[in-house]
Tab-separated table of C-alpha atoms in Angstrom:
chain	number	residue	atom	x	y	z
A	117	UNK	CA	-37.405	5.987	-25.140
A	118	UNK	CA	-38.506	2.675	-23.563
A	119	UNK	CA	-37.776	1.808	-19.963
A	120	UNK	CA	-35.200	-0.786	-21.027
A	121	UNK	CA	-33.476	1.745	-23.239
A	122	UNK	CA	-33.436	4.256	-20.425
A	123	UNK	CA	-31.819	1.705	-18.137
A	124	UNK	CA	-29.127	0.877	-20.676
A	125	UNK	CA	-28.411	4.493	-21.574
A	126	UNK	CA	-25.089	5.721	-20.256
A	127	UNK	CA	-25.590	8.634	-17.887
A	128	UNK	CA	-22.961	11.175	-17.045
A	129	UNK	CA	-22.336	13.045	-13.850
A	130	UNK	CA	-23.709	16.609	-13.845
A	131	UNK	CA	-20.847	18.948	-14.757
A	132	UNK	CA	-20.992	20.880	-11.499
A	133	UNK	CA	-21.005	17.667	-9.491
A	134	UNK	CA	-18.150	16.218	-11.550
A	135	UNK	CA	-15.986	19.301	-10.996
A	136	UNK	CA	-16.809	19.320	-7.297
A	137	UNK	CA	-15.684	15.696	-6.822
A	138	UNK	CA	-12.569	16.384	-8.905
A	139	UNK	CA	-11.434	19.350	-6.812
A	140	UNK	CA	-12.440	17.777	-3.504
A	141	UNK	CA	-10.299	14.724	-4.324
A	142	UNK	CA	-7.258	16.928	-3.654
A	143	UNK	CA	-8.210	17.036	0.032
A	144	UNK	CA	-7.518	13.337	0.677
A	145	UNK	CA	-4.475	14.071	2.823
A	146	UNK	CA	-5.973	17.199	4.351
A	147	UNK	CA	-7.493	15.295	7.274
A	148	UNK	CA	-5.353	12.146	7.348
A	149	UNK	CA	-5.491	10.290	10.644
A	150	UNK	CA	-4.547	6.827	11.826
A	151	UNK	CA	-8.114	5.806	12.639
A	152	UNK	CA	-9.767	6.271	9.232
A	153	UNK	CA	-6.771	7.555	7.231
A	154	UNK	CA	-8.311	9.286	4.166
A	155	UNK	CA	-11.876	8.269	5.033
A	156	UNK	CA	-13.154	11.700	6.082
A	157	UNK	CA	-11.859	13.380	2.911
A	158	UNK	CA	-13.285	10.551	0.760
A	159	UNK	CA	-16.713	11.264	2.253
A	160	UNK	CA	-16.174	14.995	1.667
A	161	UNK	CA	-15.502	14.305	-2.029
A	162	UNK	CA	-18.567	12.066	-2.306
A	163	UNK	CA	-20.999	14.430	-0.542
A	164	UNK	CA	-22.278	16.306	-3.647
A	165	UNK	CA	-23.322	13.034	-5.263
A	166	UNK	CA	-24.714	11.515	-2.081
A	167	UNK	CA	-26.901	14.563	-1.439
A	168	UNK	CA	-28.267	14.319	-4.996
A	169	UNK	CA	-28.848	10.558	-4.891
A	170	UNK	CA	-30.509	10.532	-1.463
A	171	UNK	CA	-32.399	13.806	-1.746
A	172	UNK	CA	-35.434	13.497	0.536
A	173	UNK	CA	-34.128	10.272	2.123
A	174	UNK	CA	-32.360	11.309	5.321
A	175	UNK	CA	-31.860	7.756	6.601
A	176	UNK	CA	-30.413	6.633	3.281
A	177	UNK	CA	-28.050	9.608	3.286
A	178	UNK	CA	-26.911	8.840	6.842
A	179	UNK	CA	-26.205	5.215	5.925
A	180	UNK	CA	-24.265	6.247	2.809
A	181	UNK	CA	-22.237	8.828	4.740
A	182	UNK	CA	-21.383	6.263	7.381
A	183	UNK	CA	-20.384	3.824	4.631
A	184	UNK	CA	-17.921	6.267	3.078
A	185	UNK	CA	-16.516	7.374	6.400
A	186	UNK	CA	-14.853	3.970	6.733
A	187	UNK	CA	-11.085	3.596	6.520
A	188	UNK	CA	-9.720	4.441	3.079
A	189	UNK	CA	-6.110	4.802	1.982
A	190	UNK	CA	-4.516	4.762	-1.461
A	191	UNK	CA	-2.264	6.691	-3.845
A	192	UNK	CA	-3.883	10.058	-4.477
A	193	UNK	CA	-3.912	10.457	-8.268
A	194	UNK	CA	-6.069	7.424	-9.245
A	195	UNK	CA	-8.398	7.795	-6.231
A	196	UNK	CA	-11.172	9.515	-8.287
A	197	UNK	CA	-11.646	6.209	-10.124
A	198	UNK	CA	-12.845	4.695	-6.851
A	199	UNK	CA	-15.030	7.732	-6.213
A	200	UNK	CA	-16.673	7.503	-9.630
A	201	UNK	CA	-17.293	3.782	-9.190
A	202	UNK	CA	-18.762	4.377	-5.728
A	203	UNK	CA	-21.136	7.042	-7.093
A	204	UNK	CA	-22.460	4.646	-9.741
A	205	UNK	CA	-22.956	1.934	-7.123
A	206	UNK	CA	-24.729	4.335	-4.768
A	207	UNK	CA	-27.147	5.197	-7.579
A	208	UNK	CA	-27.819	1.488	-8.019
A	209	UNK	CA	-28.306	1.026	-4.274
A	210	UNK	CA	-30.881	3.825	-4.245
A	211	UNK	CA	-32.818	2.626	-7.294
A	212	UNK	CA	-32.738	-1.124	-6.531
A	213	UNK	CA	-33.925	-2.267	-3.110
A	214	UNK	CA	-32.434	-5.739	-3.749
A	215	UNK	CA	-28.941	-4.302	-4.088
A	216	UNK	CA	-26.582	-5.139	-1.206
A	217	UNK	CA	-24.843	-1.894	-0.101
A	218	UNK	CA	-21.994	-3.877	1.471
A	219	UNK	CA	-20.766	-4.455	-2.079
A	220	UNK	CA	-19.797	-0.774	-2.241
A	221	UNK	CA	-17.375	-1.068	0.659
A	222	UNK	CA	-16.031	-4.365	-0.668
A	223	UNK	CA	-15.283	-2.851	-4.072
A	224	UNK	CA	-13.581	0.175	-2.501
A	225	UNK	CA	-11.262	-2.030	-0.461
A	226	UNK	CA	-10.536	-4.338	-3.403
A	227	UNK	CA	-9.497	-1.377	-5.587
A	228	UNK	CA	-7.206	0.304	-3.058
A	229	UNK	CA	-4.299	-2.120	-3.350
A	230	UNK	CA	-4.040	-2.582	-7.137
A	231	UNK	CA	-4.562	1.114	-7.902
A	232	UNK	CA	-2.040	2.135	-5.259
A	233	UNK	CA	0.525	-0.195	-6.803
A	234	UNK	CA	0.020	1.391	-10.211
A	235	UNK	CA	-0.079	4.929	-8.815
A	236	UNK	CA	3.069	4.485	-6.733
A	237	UNK	CA	4.957	3.089	-9.713
A	238	UNK	CA	4.102	5.954	-12.040
A	239	UNK	CA	3.814	8.962	-9.733
A	240	UNK	CA	6.460	8.242	-7.111
A	241	UNK	CA	8.714	6.035	-9.206
A	242	UNK	CA	8.619	7.824	-12.591
A	243	UNK	CA	6.951	11.258	-12.680
A	244	UNK	CA	8.484	12.442	-9.404
A	245	UNK	CA	12.005	11.403	-10.437
A	246	UNK	CA	11.569	12.943	-13.889
A	247	UNK	CA	10.234	16.218	-12.475
A	248	UNK	CA	13.018	16.488	-9.888
A	249	UNK	CA	15.719	15.641	-12.437
A	250	UNK	CA	14.549	18.359	-14.827
A	251	UNK	CA	14.175	20.884	-12.010
A	252	UNK	CA	17.696	20.178	-10.712
A	253	UNK	CA	19.107	20.930	-14.154
A	254	UNK	CA	17.504	24.389	-14.091
A	255	UNK	CA	18.413	24.952	-10.418
A	256	UNK	CA	22.105	24.260	-11.055
A	257	UNK	CA	22.097	27.118	-13.548
A	258	UNK	CA	20.386	29.430	-11.073
A	259	UNK	CA	17.153	29.579	-13.054
A	260	UNK	CA	13.978	30.707	-11.293
A	261	UNK	CA	12.122	28.212	-13.497
A	262	UNK	CA	13.332	25.244	-11.413
A	263	UNK	CA	10.377	25.055	-8.959
A	264	UNK	CA	7.930	25.852	-11.762
A	265	UNK	CA	9.298	22.993	-13.877
A	266	UNK	CA	9.043	20.670	-10.874
A	267	UNK	CA	5.402	21.509	-10.213
A	268	UNK	CA	4.313	21.504	-13.866
A	269	UNK	CA	5.979	18.229	-14.882
A	270	UNK	CA	4.628	16.392	-11.840
A	271	UNK	CA	1.145	17.900	-11.737
A	272	UNK	CA	0.117	17.715	-15.397
A	273	UNK	CA	-0.140	13.894	-15.312
A	274	UNK	CA	-1.606	14.178	-11.802
A	275	UNK	CA	-4.465	16.449	-12.919
A	276	UNK	CA	-5.127	14.465	-16.104
A	277	UNK	CA	-5.208	11.174	-14.209
A	278	UNK	CA	-7.686	12.502	-11.654
A	279	UNK	CA	-9.964	13.965	-14.341
A	280	UNK	CA	-10.118	10.937	-16.629
A	281	UNK	CA	-10.151	8.251	-13.943
A	282	UNK	CA	-13.203	9.948	-12.409
A	283	UNK	CA	-14.962	9.672	-15.783
A	284	UNK	CA	-13.755	6.102	-16.221
A	285	UNK	CA	-14.771	5.060	-12.725
A	286	UNK	CA	-18.323	6.368	-13.128
A	287	UNK	CA	-18.852	4.878	-16.599
A	288	UNK	CA	-17.320	1.528	-15.660
A	289	UNK	CA	-19.303	1.509	-12.437
A	290	UNK	CA	-22.475	1.887	-14.468
A	291	UNK	CA	-21.388	-0.959	-16.720
A	292	UNK	CA	-20.747	-3.203	-13.725
A	293	UNK	CA	-24.146	-2.405	-12.281
A	294	UNK	CA	-25.931	-3.105	-15.564
A	295	UNK	CA	-24.180	-6.463	-15.866
A	296	UNK	CA	-25.180	-7.455	-12.319
A	297	UNK	CA	-28.713	-8.279	-13.365
A	298	UNK	CA	-29.439	-11.131	-10.986
A	299	UNK	CA	-29.173	-11.323	-7.223
A	300	UNK	CA	-26.904	-14.388	-7.461
A	301	UNK	CA	-24.484	-12.516	-9.708
A	302	UNK	CA	-24.341	-9.599	-7.289
A	303	UNK	CA	-23.751	-11.947	-4.342
A	304	UNK	CA	-20.887	-13.618	-6.209
A	305	UNK	CA	-19.440	-10.232	-7.158
A	306	UNK	CA	-19.620	-9.024	-3.550
A	307	UNK	CA	-18.086	-12.254	-2.285
A	308	UNK	CA	-15.169	-12.068	-4.750
A	309	UNK	CA	-14.593	-8.380	-4.021
A	310	UNK	CA	-14.549	-9.207	-0.311
A	311	UNK	CA	-11.873	-11.862	-0.896
A	312	UNK	CA	-9.706	-9.424	-2.830
A	313	UNK	CA	-10.212	-6.802	-0.137
A	314	UNK	CA	-9.268	-9.260	2.623
A	315	UNK	CA	-6.117	-10.200	0.707
A	316	UNK	CA	-5.214	-6.526	0.328
A	317	UNK	CA	-5.734	-5.838	4.032
A	318	UNK	CA	-3.707	-8.932	4.956
A	319	UNK	CA	-0.842	-7.822	2.725
A	320	UNK	CA	-0.869	-4.318	4.211
A	321	UNK	CA	-0.840	-5.793	7.725
A	322	UNK	CA	2.223	-7.915	6.913
A	323	UNK	CA	4.015	-4.925	5.351
A	324	UNK	CA	3.081	-2.128	7.774
A	325	UNK	CA	2.829	-3.844	11.175
A	326	UNK	CA	6.302	-4.854	12.312
A	327	UNK	CA	6.473	-6.898	15.506
A	328	UNK	CA	9.171	-9.457	16.284
A	329	UNK	CA	10.051	-11.547	19.297
A	330	UNK	CA	13.687	-11.265	20.405
A	331	UNK	CA	13.332	-14.196	22.829
A	332	UNK	CA	16.201	-16.679	22.650
A	333	UNK	CA	16.893	-19.886	24.548
A	334	UNK	CA	19.776	-22.275	24.743
A	335	UNK	CA	18.858	-25.923	25.166
A	336	UNK	CA	21.591	-28.556	25.139
A	337	UNK	CA	23.976	-25.991	23.661
A	338	UNK	CA	21.511	-25.373	20.831
A	339	UNK	CA	20.485	-21.755	20.390
A	340	UNK	CA	16.757	-21.428	19.796
A	341	UNK	CA	15.459	-18.137	18.364
A	342	UNK	CA	11.684	-17.942	18.831
A	343	UNK	CA	11.155	-15.600	15.855
A	344	UNK	CA	12.837	-18.062	13.485
A	345	UNK	CA	10.400	-20.787	14.507
A	346	UNK	CA	7.435	-18.445	14.244
A	347	UNK	CA	8.476	-17.492	10.711
A	348	UNK	CA	8.675	-21.160	9.749
A	349	UNK	CA	5.284	-22.043	11.204
A	350	UNK	CA	3.319	-18.887	10.366
A	351	UNK	CA	5.128	-15.897	8.805
A	352	UNK	CA	3.918	-12.547	10.191
A	353	UNK	CA	2.026	-14.324	12.982
A	354	UNK	CA	2.663	-11.591	15.551
A	355	UNK	CA	1.547	-8.703	13.280
A	356	UNK	CA	-1.689	-10.479	12.302
A	357	UNK	CA	-2.376	-11.480	15.922
A	358	UNK	CA	-1.820	-7.866	17.010
A	359	UNK	CA	-4.107	-6.549	14.246
A	360	UNK	CA	-6.892	-9.017	15.061
A	361	UNK	CA	-6.553	-8.148	18.732
A	362	UNK	CA	-7.003	-4.450	18.002
A	363	UNK	CA	-9.998	-5.277	15.798
A	364	UNK	CA	-11.553	-7.227	18.673
A	365	UNK	CA	-10.988	-4.283	21.019
A	366	UNK	CA	-12.499	-1.828	18.537
A	367	UNK	CA	-15.625	-3.986	18.289
A	368	UNK	CA	-16.071	-3.372	22.014
A	369	UNK	CA	-16.635	0.265	20.995
A	370	UNK	CA	-13.903	1.629	23.229
A	371	UNK	CA	-12.808	5.220	22.503
A	372	UNK	CA	-9.894	5.472	20.114
A	373	UNK	CA	-7.716	7.193	22.718
A	374	UNK	CA	-8.382	4.302	25.112
A	375	UNK	CA	-7.279	1.814	22.434
A	376	UNK	CA	-4.111	3.836	21.803
A	377	UNK	CA	-3.453	3.857	25.554
A	378	UNK	CA	-3.837	0.062	25.698
A	379	UNK	CA	-1.419	-0.368	22.781
A	380	UNK	CA	1.167	1.877	24.457
A	381	UNK	CA	0.831	0.158	27.849
A	382	UNK	CA	0.966	-3.402	26.502
A	383	UNK	CA	3.776	-2.547	24.113
A	384	UNK	CA	5.797	-0.897	26.903
A	385	UNK	CA	5.382	-3.841	29.281
A	386	UNK	CA	6.109	-6.568	26.723
A	387	UNK	CA	8.960	-4.553	25.238
A	388	UNK	CA	10.533	-3.995	28.668
A	389	UNK	CA	10.313	-7.707	29.374
A	390	UNK	CA	11.957	-8.463	26.037
A	391	UNK	CA	8.983	-10.427	24.741
A	392	UNK	CA	8.409	-8.285	21.637
A	393	UNK	CA	10.389	-5.738	19.657
A	394	UNK	CA	9.824	-3.515	16.652
A	395	UNK	CA	11.778	-3.379	13.425
A	396	UNK	CA	15.428	-4.232	13.743
């Protein structure tokens, strides 16, 4: 087989490695925390592949481990698709010195939002309701099969989705890497993925960070509500300002507990003064 043919041939993950990633993907919520969310478990799932790819390259392995220890959070079932894609990109990063490893993180972030939307719709909006509805029918009749029905109906699509998305992610990741032949194409791909990732993070900030200002003034018998004006000028201004402020603090490399202490202290003072408030 020629070198070109070898490059274009579709590889598959070793069976043992594939099964290891598959089973380790179930640990995503096993070490959830509010600093890196599912990041530690994502690295744990990736470790078998990273050790194979960077065998004999300790510095490369350290960089890859640090890369996959970054914040990660998404619906559990389709998460192996991201893992498979990341494995294929890590292989490319190892074999091609011109490859920009930052593209791996950008792709991970860009996939979190869309896949979570799909996963939430099917697993929490459809499969969960279906499984519970069937189980309730058995439970009302006093059948011991009720919890079994619940677990089986919900977990069959869960297991199948994890298994086949891992295959799909790795094969599609290889296809993406083969199509990124030139440096300019890879730079454009990384740039676009970064834009999508930034949009996803901005959307999550607006949805998850809830800060309002209850300040009100009366001028010439006209009641002025500060939050109403902020929403007209820049919706979600306070949440994004708070998030960027925390990001600036984190770049100062302060300990996480110190950052949490600052958030509590500032929030307590401003809340006591009536400058800010949480969800109404």
